[in-house]
Tab-separated table of C-alpha atoms in Angstrom:
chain	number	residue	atom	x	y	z
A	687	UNK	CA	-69.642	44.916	-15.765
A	688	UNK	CA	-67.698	43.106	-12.943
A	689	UNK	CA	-64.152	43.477	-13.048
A	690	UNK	CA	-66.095	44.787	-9.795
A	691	UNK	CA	-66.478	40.731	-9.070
A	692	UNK	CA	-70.091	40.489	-7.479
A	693	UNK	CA	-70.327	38.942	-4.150
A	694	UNK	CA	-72.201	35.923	-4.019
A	695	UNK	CA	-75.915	35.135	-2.880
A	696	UNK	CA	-75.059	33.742	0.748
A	697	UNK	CA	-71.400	35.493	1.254
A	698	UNK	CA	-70.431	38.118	2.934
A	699	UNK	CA	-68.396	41.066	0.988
A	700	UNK	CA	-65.450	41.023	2.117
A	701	UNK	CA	-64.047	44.615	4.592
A	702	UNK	CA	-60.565	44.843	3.823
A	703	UNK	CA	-58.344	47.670	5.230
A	704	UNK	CA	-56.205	48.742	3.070
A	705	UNK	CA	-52.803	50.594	3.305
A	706	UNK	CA	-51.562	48.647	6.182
A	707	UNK	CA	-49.315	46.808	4.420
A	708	UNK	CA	-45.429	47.456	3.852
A	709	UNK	CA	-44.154	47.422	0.223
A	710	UNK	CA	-41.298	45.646	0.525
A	711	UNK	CA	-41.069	45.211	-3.717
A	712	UNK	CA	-38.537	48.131	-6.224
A	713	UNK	CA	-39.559	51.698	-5.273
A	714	UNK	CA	-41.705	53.664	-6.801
A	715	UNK	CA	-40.700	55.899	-9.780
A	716	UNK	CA	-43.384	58.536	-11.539
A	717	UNK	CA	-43.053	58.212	-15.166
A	718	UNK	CA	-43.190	61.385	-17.471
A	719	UNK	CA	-43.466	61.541	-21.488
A	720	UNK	CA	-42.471	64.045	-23.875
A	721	UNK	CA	-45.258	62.758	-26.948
A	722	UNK	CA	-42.929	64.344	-29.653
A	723	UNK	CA	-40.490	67.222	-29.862
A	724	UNK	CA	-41.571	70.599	-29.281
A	725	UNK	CA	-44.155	69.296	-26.047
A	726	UNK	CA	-43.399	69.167	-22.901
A	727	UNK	CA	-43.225	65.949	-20.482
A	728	UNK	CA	-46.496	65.008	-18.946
A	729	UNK	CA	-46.795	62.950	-16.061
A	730	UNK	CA	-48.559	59.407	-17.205
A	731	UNK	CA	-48.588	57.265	-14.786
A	732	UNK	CA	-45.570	54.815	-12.440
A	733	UNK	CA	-43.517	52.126	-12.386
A	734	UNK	CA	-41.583	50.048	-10.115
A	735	UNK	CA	-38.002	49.105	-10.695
A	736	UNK	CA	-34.706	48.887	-8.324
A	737	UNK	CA	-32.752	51.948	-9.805
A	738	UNK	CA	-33.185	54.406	-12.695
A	739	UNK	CA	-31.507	53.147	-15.371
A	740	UNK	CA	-34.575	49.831	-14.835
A	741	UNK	CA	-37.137	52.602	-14.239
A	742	UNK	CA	-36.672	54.228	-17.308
A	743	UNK	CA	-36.503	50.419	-19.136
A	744	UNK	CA	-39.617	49.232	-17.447
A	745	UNK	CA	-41.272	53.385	-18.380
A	746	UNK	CA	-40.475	52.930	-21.761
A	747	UNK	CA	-42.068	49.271	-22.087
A	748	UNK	CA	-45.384	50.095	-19.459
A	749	UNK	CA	-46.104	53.606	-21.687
A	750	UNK	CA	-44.909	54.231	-25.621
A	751	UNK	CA	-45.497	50.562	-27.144
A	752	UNK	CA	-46.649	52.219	-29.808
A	753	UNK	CA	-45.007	55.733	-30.414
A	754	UNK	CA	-46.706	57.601	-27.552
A	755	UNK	CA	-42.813	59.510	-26.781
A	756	UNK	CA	-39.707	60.422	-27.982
A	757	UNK	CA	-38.675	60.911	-24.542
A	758	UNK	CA	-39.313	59.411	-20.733
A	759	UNK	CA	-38.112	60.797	-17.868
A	760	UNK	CA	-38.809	59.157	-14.174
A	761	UNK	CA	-38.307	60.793	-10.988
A	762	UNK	CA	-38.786	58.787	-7.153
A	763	UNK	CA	-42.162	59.287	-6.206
A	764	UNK	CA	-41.019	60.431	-2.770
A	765	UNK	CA	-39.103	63.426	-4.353
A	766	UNK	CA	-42.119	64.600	-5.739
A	767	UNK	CA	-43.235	67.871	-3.555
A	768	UNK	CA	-46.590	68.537	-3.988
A	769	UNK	CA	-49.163	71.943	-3.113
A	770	UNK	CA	-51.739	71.348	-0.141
A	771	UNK	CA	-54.879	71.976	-2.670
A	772	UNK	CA	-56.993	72.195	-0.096
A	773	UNK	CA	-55.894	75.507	0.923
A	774	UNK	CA	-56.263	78.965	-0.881
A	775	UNK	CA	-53.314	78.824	-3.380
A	776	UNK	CA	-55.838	78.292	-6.095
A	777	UNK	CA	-58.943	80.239	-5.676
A	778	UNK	CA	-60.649	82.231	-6.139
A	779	UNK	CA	-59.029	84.277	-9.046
A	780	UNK	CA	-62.301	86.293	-9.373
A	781	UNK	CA	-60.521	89.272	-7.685
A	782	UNK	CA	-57.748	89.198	-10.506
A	783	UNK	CA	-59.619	89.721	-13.579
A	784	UNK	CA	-57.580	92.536	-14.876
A	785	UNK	CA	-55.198	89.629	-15.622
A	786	UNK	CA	-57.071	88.369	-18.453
A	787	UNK	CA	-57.331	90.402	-22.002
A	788	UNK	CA	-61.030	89.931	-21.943
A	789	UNK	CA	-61.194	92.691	-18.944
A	790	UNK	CA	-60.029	96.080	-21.270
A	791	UNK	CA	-62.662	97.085	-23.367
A	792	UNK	CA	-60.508	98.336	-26.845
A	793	UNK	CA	-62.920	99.936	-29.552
A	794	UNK	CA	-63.129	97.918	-32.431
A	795	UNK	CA	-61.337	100.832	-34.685
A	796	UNK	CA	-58.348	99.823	-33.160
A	797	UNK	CA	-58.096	96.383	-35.376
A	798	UNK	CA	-55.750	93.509	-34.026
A	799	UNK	CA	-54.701	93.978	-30.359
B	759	UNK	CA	-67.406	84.262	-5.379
B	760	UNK	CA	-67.539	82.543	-2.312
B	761	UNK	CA	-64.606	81.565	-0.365
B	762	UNK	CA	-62.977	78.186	-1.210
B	763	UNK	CA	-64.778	75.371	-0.307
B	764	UNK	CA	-63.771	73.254	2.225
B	765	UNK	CA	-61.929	69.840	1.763
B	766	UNK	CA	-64.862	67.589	3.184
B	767	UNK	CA	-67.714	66.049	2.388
B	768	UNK	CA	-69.690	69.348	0.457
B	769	UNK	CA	-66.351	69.713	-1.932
B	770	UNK	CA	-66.525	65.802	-2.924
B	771	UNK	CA	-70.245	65.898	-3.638
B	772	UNK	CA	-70.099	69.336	-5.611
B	773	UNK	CA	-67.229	67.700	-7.689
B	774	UNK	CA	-69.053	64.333	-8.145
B	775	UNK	CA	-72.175	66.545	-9.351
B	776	UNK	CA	-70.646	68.509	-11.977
B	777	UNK	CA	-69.489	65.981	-13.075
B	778	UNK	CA	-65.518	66.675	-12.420
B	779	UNK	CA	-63.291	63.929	-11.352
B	780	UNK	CA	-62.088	63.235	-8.003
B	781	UNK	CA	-58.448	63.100	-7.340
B	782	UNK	CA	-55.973	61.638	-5.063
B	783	UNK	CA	-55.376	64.000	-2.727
B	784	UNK	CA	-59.074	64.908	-2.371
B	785	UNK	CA	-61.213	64.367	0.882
B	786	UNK	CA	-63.313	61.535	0.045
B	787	UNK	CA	-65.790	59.014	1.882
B	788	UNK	CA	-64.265	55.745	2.933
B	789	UNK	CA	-66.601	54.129	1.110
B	790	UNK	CA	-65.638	55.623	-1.980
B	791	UNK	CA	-61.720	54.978	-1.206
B	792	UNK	CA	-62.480	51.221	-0.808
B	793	UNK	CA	-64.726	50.892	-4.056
B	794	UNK	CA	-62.992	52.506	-5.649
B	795	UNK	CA	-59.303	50.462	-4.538
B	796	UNK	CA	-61.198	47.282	-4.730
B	797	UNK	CA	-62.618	47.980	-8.272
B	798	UNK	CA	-59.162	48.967	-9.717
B	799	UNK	CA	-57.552	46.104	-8.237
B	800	UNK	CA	-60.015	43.217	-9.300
B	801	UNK	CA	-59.421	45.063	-12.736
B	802	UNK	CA	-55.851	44.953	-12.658
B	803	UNK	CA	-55.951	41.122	-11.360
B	804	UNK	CA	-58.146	40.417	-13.886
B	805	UNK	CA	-55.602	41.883	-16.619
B	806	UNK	CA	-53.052	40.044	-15.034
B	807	UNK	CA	-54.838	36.680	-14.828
B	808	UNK	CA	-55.905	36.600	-18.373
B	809	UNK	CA	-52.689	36.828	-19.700
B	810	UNK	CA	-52.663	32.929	-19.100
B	811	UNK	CA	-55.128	31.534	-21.303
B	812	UNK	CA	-53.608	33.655	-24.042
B	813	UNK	CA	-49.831	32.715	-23.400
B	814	UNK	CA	-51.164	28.881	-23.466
B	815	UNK	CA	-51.200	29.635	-27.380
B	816	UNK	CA	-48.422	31.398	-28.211
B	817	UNK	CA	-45.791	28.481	-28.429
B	818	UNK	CA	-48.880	26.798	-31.064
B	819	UNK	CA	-49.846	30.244	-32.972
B	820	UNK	CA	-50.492	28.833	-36.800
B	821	UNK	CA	-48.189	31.758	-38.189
B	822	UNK	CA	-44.966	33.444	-37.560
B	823	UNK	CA	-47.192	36.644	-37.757
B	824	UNK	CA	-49.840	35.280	-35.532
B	825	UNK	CA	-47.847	34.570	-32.890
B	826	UNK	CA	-45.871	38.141	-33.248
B	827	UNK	CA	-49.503	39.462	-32.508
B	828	UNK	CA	-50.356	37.331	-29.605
B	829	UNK	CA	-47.313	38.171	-27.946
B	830	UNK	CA	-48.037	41.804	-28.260
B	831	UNK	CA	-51.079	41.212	-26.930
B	832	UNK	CA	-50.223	39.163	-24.350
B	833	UNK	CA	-47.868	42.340	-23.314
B	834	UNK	CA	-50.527	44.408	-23.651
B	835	UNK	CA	-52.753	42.916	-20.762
B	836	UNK	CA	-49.859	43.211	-18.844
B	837	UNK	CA	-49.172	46.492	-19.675
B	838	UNK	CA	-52.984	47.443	-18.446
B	839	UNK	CA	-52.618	45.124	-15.424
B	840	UNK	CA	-49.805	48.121	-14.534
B	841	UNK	CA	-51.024	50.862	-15.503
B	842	UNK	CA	-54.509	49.650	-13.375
B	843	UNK	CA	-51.938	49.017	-10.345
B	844	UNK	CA	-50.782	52.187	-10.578
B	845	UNK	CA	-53.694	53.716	-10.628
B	846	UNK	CA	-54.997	51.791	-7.485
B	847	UNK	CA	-51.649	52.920	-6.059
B	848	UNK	CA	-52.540	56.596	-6.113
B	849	UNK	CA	-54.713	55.796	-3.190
B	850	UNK	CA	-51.842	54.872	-0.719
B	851	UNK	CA	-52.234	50.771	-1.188
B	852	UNK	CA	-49.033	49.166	-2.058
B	853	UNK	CA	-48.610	46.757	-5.335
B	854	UNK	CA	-47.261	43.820	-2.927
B	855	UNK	CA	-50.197	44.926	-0.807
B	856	UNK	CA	-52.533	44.005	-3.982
B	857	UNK	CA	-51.042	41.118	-5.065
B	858	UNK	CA	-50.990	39.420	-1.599
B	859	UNK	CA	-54.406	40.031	-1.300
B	860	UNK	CA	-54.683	38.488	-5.257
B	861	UNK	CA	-52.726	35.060	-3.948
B	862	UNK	CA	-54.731	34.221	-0.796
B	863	UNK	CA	-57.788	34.605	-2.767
B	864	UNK	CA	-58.891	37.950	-0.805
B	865	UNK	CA	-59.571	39.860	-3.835
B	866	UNK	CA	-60.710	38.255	-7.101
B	867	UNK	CA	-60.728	39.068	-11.145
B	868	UNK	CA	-62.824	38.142	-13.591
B	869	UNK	CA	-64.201	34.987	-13.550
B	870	UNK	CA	-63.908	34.649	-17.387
B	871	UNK	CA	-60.155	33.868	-16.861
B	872	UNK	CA	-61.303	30.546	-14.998
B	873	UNK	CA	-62.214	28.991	-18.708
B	874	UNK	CA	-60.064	26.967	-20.151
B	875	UNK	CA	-58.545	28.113	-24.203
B	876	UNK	CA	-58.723	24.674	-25.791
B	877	UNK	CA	-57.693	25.087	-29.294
B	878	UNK	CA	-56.313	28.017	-31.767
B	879	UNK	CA	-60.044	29.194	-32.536
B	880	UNK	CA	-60.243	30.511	-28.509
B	881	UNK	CA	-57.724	33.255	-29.591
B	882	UNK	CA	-60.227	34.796	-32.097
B	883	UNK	CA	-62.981	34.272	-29.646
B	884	UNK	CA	-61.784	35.848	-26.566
B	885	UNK	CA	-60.538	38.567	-28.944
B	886	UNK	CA	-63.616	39.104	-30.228
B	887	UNK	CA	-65.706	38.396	-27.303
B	888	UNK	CA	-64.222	39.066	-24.319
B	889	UNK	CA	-62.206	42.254	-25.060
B	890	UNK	CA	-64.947	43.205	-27.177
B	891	UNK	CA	-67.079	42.866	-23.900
B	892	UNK	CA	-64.124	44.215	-21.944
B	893	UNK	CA	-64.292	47.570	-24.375
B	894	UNK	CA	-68.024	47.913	-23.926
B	895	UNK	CA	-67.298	48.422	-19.929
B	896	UNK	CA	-64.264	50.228	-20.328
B	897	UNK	CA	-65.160	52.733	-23.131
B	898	UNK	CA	-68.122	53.541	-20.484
B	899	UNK	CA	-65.065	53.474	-17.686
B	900	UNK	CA	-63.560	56.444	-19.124
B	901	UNK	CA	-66.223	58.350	-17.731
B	902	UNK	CA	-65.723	57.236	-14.277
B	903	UNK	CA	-65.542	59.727	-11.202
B	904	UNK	CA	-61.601	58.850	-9.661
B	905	UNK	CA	-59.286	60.902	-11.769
B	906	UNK	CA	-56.471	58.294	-12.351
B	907	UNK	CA	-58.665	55.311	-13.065
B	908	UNK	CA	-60.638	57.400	-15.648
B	909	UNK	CA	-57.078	58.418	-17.165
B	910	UNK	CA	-55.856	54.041	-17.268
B	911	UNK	CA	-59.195	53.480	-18.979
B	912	UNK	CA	-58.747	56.455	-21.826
B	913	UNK	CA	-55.121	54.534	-22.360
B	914	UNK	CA	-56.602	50.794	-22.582
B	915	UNK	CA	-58.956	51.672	-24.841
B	916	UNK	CA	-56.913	52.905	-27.392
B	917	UNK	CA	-54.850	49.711	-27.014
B	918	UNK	CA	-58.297	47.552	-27.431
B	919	UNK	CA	-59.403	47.956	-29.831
B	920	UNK	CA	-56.240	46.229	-31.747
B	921	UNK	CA	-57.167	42.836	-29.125
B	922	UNK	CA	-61.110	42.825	-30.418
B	923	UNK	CA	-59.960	43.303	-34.296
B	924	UNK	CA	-57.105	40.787	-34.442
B	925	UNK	CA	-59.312	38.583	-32.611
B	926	UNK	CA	-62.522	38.723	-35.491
B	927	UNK	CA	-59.353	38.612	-37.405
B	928	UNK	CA	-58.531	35.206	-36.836
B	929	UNK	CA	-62.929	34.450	-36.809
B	930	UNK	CA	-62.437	35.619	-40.299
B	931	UNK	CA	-59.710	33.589	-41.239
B	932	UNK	CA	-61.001	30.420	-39.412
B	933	UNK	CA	-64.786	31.019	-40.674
B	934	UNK	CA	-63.664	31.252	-44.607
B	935	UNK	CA	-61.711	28.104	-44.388
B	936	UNK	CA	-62.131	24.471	-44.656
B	937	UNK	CA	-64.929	22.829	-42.652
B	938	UNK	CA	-62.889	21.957	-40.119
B	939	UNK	CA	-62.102	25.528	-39.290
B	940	UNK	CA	-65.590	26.357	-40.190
B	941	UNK	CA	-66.202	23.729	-36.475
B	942	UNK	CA	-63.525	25.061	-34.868
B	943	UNK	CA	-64.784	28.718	-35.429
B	944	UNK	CA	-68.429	27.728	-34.186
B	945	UNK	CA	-67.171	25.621	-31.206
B	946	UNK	CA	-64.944	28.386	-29.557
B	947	UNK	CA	-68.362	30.611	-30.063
B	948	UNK	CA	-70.141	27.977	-28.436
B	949	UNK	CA	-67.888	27.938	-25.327
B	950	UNK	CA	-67.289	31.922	-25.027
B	951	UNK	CA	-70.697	33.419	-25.863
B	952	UNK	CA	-72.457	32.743	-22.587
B	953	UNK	CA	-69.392	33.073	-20.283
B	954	UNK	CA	-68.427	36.804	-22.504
B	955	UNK	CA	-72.023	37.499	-21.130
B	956	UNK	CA	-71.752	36.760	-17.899
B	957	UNK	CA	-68.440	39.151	-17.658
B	958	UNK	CA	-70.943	41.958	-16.993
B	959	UNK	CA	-72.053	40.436	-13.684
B	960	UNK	CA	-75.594	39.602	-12.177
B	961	UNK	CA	-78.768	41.348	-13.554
B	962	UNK	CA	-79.314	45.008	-11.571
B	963	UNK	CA	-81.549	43.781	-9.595
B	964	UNK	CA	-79.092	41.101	-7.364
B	965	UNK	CA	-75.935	43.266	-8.221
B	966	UNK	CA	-74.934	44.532	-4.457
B	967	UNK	CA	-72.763	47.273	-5.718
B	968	UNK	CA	-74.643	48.913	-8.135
B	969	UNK	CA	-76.782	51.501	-6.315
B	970	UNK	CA	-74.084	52.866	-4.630
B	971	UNK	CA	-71.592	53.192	-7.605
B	972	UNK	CA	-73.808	54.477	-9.564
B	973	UNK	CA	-74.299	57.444	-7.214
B	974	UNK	CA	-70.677	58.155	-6.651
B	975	UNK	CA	-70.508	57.809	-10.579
B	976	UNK	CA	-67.725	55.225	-10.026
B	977	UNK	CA	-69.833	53.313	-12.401
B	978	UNK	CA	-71.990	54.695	-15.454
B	979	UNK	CA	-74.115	52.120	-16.988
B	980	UNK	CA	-75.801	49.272	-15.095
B	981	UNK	CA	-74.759	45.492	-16.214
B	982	UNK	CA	-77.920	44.920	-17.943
B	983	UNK	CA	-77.106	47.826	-19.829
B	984	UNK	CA	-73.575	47.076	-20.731
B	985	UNK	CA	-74.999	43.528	-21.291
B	986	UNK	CA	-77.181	44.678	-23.927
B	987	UNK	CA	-74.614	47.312	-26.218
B	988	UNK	CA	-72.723	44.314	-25.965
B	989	UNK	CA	-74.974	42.074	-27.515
B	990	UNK	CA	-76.948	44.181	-29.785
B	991	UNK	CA	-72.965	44.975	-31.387
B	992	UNK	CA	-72.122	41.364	-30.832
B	993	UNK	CA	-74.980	39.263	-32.836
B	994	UNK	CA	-74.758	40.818	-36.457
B	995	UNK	CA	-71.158	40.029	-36.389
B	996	UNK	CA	-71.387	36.559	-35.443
B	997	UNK	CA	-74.326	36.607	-38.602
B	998	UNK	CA	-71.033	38.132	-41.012
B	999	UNK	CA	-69.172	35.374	-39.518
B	1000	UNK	CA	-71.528	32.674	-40.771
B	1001	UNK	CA	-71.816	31.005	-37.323
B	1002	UNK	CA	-75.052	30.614	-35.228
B	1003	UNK	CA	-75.143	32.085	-31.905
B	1004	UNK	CA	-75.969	28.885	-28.668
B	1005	UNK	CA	-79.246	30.367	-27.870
B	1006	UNK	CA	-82.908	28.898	-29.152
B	1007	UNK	CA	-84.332	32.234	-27.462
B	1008	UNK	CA	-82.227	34.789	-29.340
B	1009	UNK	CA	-84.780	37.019	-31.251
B	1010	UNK	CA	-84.713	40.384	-32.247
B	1011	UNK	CA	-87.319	42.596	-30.868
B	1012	UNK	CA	-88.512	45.248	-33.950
B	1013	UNK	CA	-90.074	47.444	-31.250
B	1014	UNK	CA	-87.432	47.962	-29.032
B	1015	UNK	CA	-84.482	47.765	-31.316
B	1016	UNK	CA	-82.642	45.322	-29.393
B	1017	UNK	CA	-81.829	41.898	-29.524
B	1018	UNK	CA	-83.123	39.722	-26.607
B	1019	UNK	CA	-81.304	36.527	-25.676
B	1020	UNK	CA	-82.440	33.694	-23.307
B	1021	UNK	CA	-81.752	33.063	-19.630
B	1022	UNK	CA	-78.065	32.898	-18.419
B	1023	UNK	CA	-76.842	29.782	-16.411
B	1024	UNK	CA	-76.506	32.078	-12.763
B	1025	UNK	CA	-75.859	28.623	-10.942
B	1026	UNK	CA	-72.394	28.608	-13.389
B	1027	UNK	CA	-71.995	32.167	-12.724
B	1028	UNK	CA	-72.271	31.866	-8.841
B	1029	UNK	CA	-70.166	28.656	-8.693
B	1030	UNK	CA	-67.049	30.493	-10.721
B	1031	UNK	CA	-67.295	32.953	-8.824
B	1032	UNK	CA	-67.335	30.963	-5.796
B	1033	UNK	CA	-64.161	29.544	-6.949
B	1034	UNK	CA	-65.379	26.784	-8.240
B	1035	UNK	CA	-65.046	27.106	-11.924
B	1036	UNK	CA	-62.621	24.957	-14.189
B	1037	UNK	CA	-59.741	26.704	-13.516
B	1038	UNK	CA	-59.732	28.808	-10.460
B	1039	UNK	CA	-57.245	26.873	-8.388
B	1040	UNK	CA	-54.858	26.737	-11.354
B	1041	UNK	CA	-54.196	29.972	-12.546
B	1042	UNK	CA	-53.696	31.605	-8.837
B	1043	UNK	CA	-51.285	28.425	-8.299
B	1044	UNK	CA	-49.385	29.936	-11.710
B	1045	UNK	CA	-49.351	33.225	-10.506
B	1046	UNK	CA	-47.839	32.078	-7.389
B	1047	UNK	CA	-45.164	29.880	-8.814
B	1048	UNK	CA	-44.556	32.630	-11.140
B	1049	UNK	CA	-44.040	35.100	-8.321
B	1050	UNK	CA	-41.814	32.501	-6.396
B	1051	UNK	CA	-39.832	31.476	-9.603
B	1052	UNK	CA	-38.698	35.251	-9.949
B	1053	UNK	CA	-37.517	35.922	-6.847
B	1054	UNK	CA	-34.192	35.200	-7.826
B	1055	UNK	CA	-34.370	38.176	-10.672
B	1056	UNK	CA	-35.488	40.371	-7.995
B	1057	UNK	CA	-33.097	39.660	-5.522
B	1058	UNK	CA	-30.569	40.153	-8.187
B	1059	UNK	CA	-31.960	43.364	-9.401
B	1060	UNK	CA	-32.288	44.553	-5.839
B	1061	UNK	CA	-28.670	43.239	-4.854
B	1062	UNK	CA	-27.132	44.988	-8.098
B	1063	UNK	CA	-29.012	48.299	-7.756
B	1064	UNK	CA	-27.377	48.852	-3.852
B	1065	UNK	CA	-24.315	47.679	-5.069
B	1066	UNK	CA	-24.614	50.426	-7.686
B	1067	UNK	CA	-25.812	53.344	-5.441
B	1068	UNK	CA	-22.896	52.704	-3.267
B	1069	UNK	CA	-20.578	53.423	-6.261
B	1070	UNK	CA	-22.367	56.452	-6.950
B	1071	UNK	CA	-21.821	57.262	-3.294
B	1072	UNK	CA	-17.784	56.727	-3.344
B	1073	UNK	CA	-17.262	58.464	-6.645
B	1074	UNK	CA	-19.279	61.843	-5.411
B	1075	UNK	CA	-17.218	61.151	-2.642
B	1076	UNK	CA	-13.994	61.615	-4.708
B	1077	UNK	CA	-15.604	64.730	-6.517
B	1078	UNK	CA	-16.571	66.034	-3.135
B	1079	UNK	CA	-12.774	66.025	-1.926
């Protein structure tokens, strides 16, 4: 469907660059929920407001309408820190698999382990 | 296991072919960046914009509890105009960025917004039919390839499912009442049933972005065959309803399964999208003023919050000493 609005028999689609621009609105603020007690808080999304105290206001409206958290926390997106993925934090973990219980081979006489 | 791949071209089309889900930090074509951005925003626009027709109604709902509903829904759209922004957001584009690009007429939304909601029975139709149509693409959405916009569309469709039921809702209501509301019912089908169609865009065949979207699995089912879950769901409720859908040419097809409908008006299509449909120039001119009228609010909020950090400031000061 075209929330992707089709470009038009005769017109050009348009080439816009993108990212050029200055945001001169509120900063940003990365929103975190805690669903219900006992979970942790998981990023869901941002907002924008002019301090915390309207970050967490506008957080609570934009995400639990209906009972999604019990809890919101938001944080500046620029004071997030995050890992370069791209290099070899991650993987592989092949080389570890005596990390994992599958990799000890316990007879089955042994019962719960 | 072989080394890590490399962040380039190899890594995205590995990811895109199991199936996994690009995200923001990821090495990606340009092309894909800028479908991607401009998808997400024309959604979020169109989110935005069609909070208008809807808010036309809420000063006239017919009940206390009708117009309780409206609102939420109302604050729903934009709730999923924001989450869509920040979504698009992920990809370095800033929201004033967007919403310039929204008011000089750069980027578009969906040209079912451009129809004007002229009496109480529009509520149950666009309901109905256009986030019914809406949910169709969407559910289908979730599946898309870029992480966050796959993650908006999982959290919209929970929400619309409440927008497509309170809208039969009102069908119900209207369609089991005098014959007046019996007209009213059948005239807001009328009006919405060809323009809800056209929502999924030109046939395959003169859609330009299909091919490619389909490849980088930014998209998942063609418009024709969104089009058609959409009507095959669509036509045996209008039937419940009592009402007769505007097409001589509407058959169902035993062999096939599927209901076939006549030949859309693409001239209409074309000259909405054009900007030349009933309300183009108006609702981008409310936006606008909207935008304008605010300012104040902002400037307050803005003038308020540095007022506020500079406390902050003086009394860690104090602690400090």
């Amino acid at each position: 469907m075209s929330y992707d609005v089709p470009v038009a028999p005769g017109d050009k689609p348009q080439d816009i660059s993108f990212g050029g621009g200055t945001d001169h609105g509120f900063p940003l603020w990365e929103v975190f929920v805690r669903a219900k007690r006992g979970l942790n808080h998981t990023h869901v999304g941002s907002v924008h407001a002019p301090d915390a105290e309207t970050a967490i206001q506008n957080a609570r409206d934009s995400y639990t309408r209906r009972a999604e958290g019990v809890s919101v926390w938001v944080v500046p997106s620029t004071e997030i820190i995050a890992s370069d993925d791209a290099d070899s934090m991650f993987s592989p973990f092949e080389h570890v698999p005596y990390r994992h219980p599958t990799f000890y081979e316990i007879p089955e006489e042994v019962g719960q382990l | 296991m072989d080394a890590p791949m490399e962040y380039g071209p190899e890594q995205f089309a590995a990811i895109i072919a199991a199936d996994e889900k690009i995200e923001p930090r990821d090495w990606m074509p340009d092309g894909y960046r800028k479908t991607v951005i401009r998808q997400m925003a024309q959604h979020a626009h169109s989110e935005v914009i069609g909070m208008q027709p809807e808010a036309n109604w809420i000063t006239r709902a017919p009940t206390l509890l009708r117009k309780m509903i409206l609102i939420a829904k109302v604050q729903d759209e934009a709730g999923h105009g924001l989450y869509l922004y920040s979504a698009t957001e992920t990809l370095g584009v800033s929201r004033d960025e967007l919403q310039n690009l929204l008011h000089i007429g750069k980027q578009k939304y969906s040209s079912i917004f451009n129809y004007p909601t002229l009496s109480w029975a529009d509520m149950g139709a666009i309901g109905w039919l256009v986030d019914g149509a809406a949910i169709v693409n969407q559910i289908v959405l979730q599946g898309t390839s870029y992480g966050p916009y796959s993650r908006a569309m999982v959290k919209i469709c929970k929400e619309e499912s409440f927008h497509a039921r309170q809208g039969y809702s009102i069908m119900m209501a209207l369609a089991q009442g005098s014959e007046e509301q019996k007209a009213m019912c059948q005239d807001a089908l009328d009006r919405w049933w060809w323009p809800a169609l056209m929502m999924f865009g030109p046939h395959d065949a003169d859609s330009s972005h299909t091919e490619e979207s389909m490849a980088w699995k930014v998209k998942r089912k063609t418009n024709d065959e969104l089009r058609q879950m959409f009507i095959d769901q669509t036509v045996p409720q209008a039937h419940y309803l009592g009402m007769t859908i505007p097409d001589p040419d509407l058959a169902f097809d035993e062999e096939t399964g599927h209901w076939s409908i006549g030949e859309i008006d693409w001239d209409e299509f074309w000259a909405t999208v054009k900007g030349n449909g009933r309300l183009n120039r108006e609702r981008i001119a409310h936006k606008v003023k909207a935008w304008d009228d605010g300012k104040w609010v902002r400037d307050a909020a803005t003038a308020y919050a540095a007022k506020h950090a500079h406390e902050l400031d003086e009394s860690a000061l104090v602690k400090n000493v």
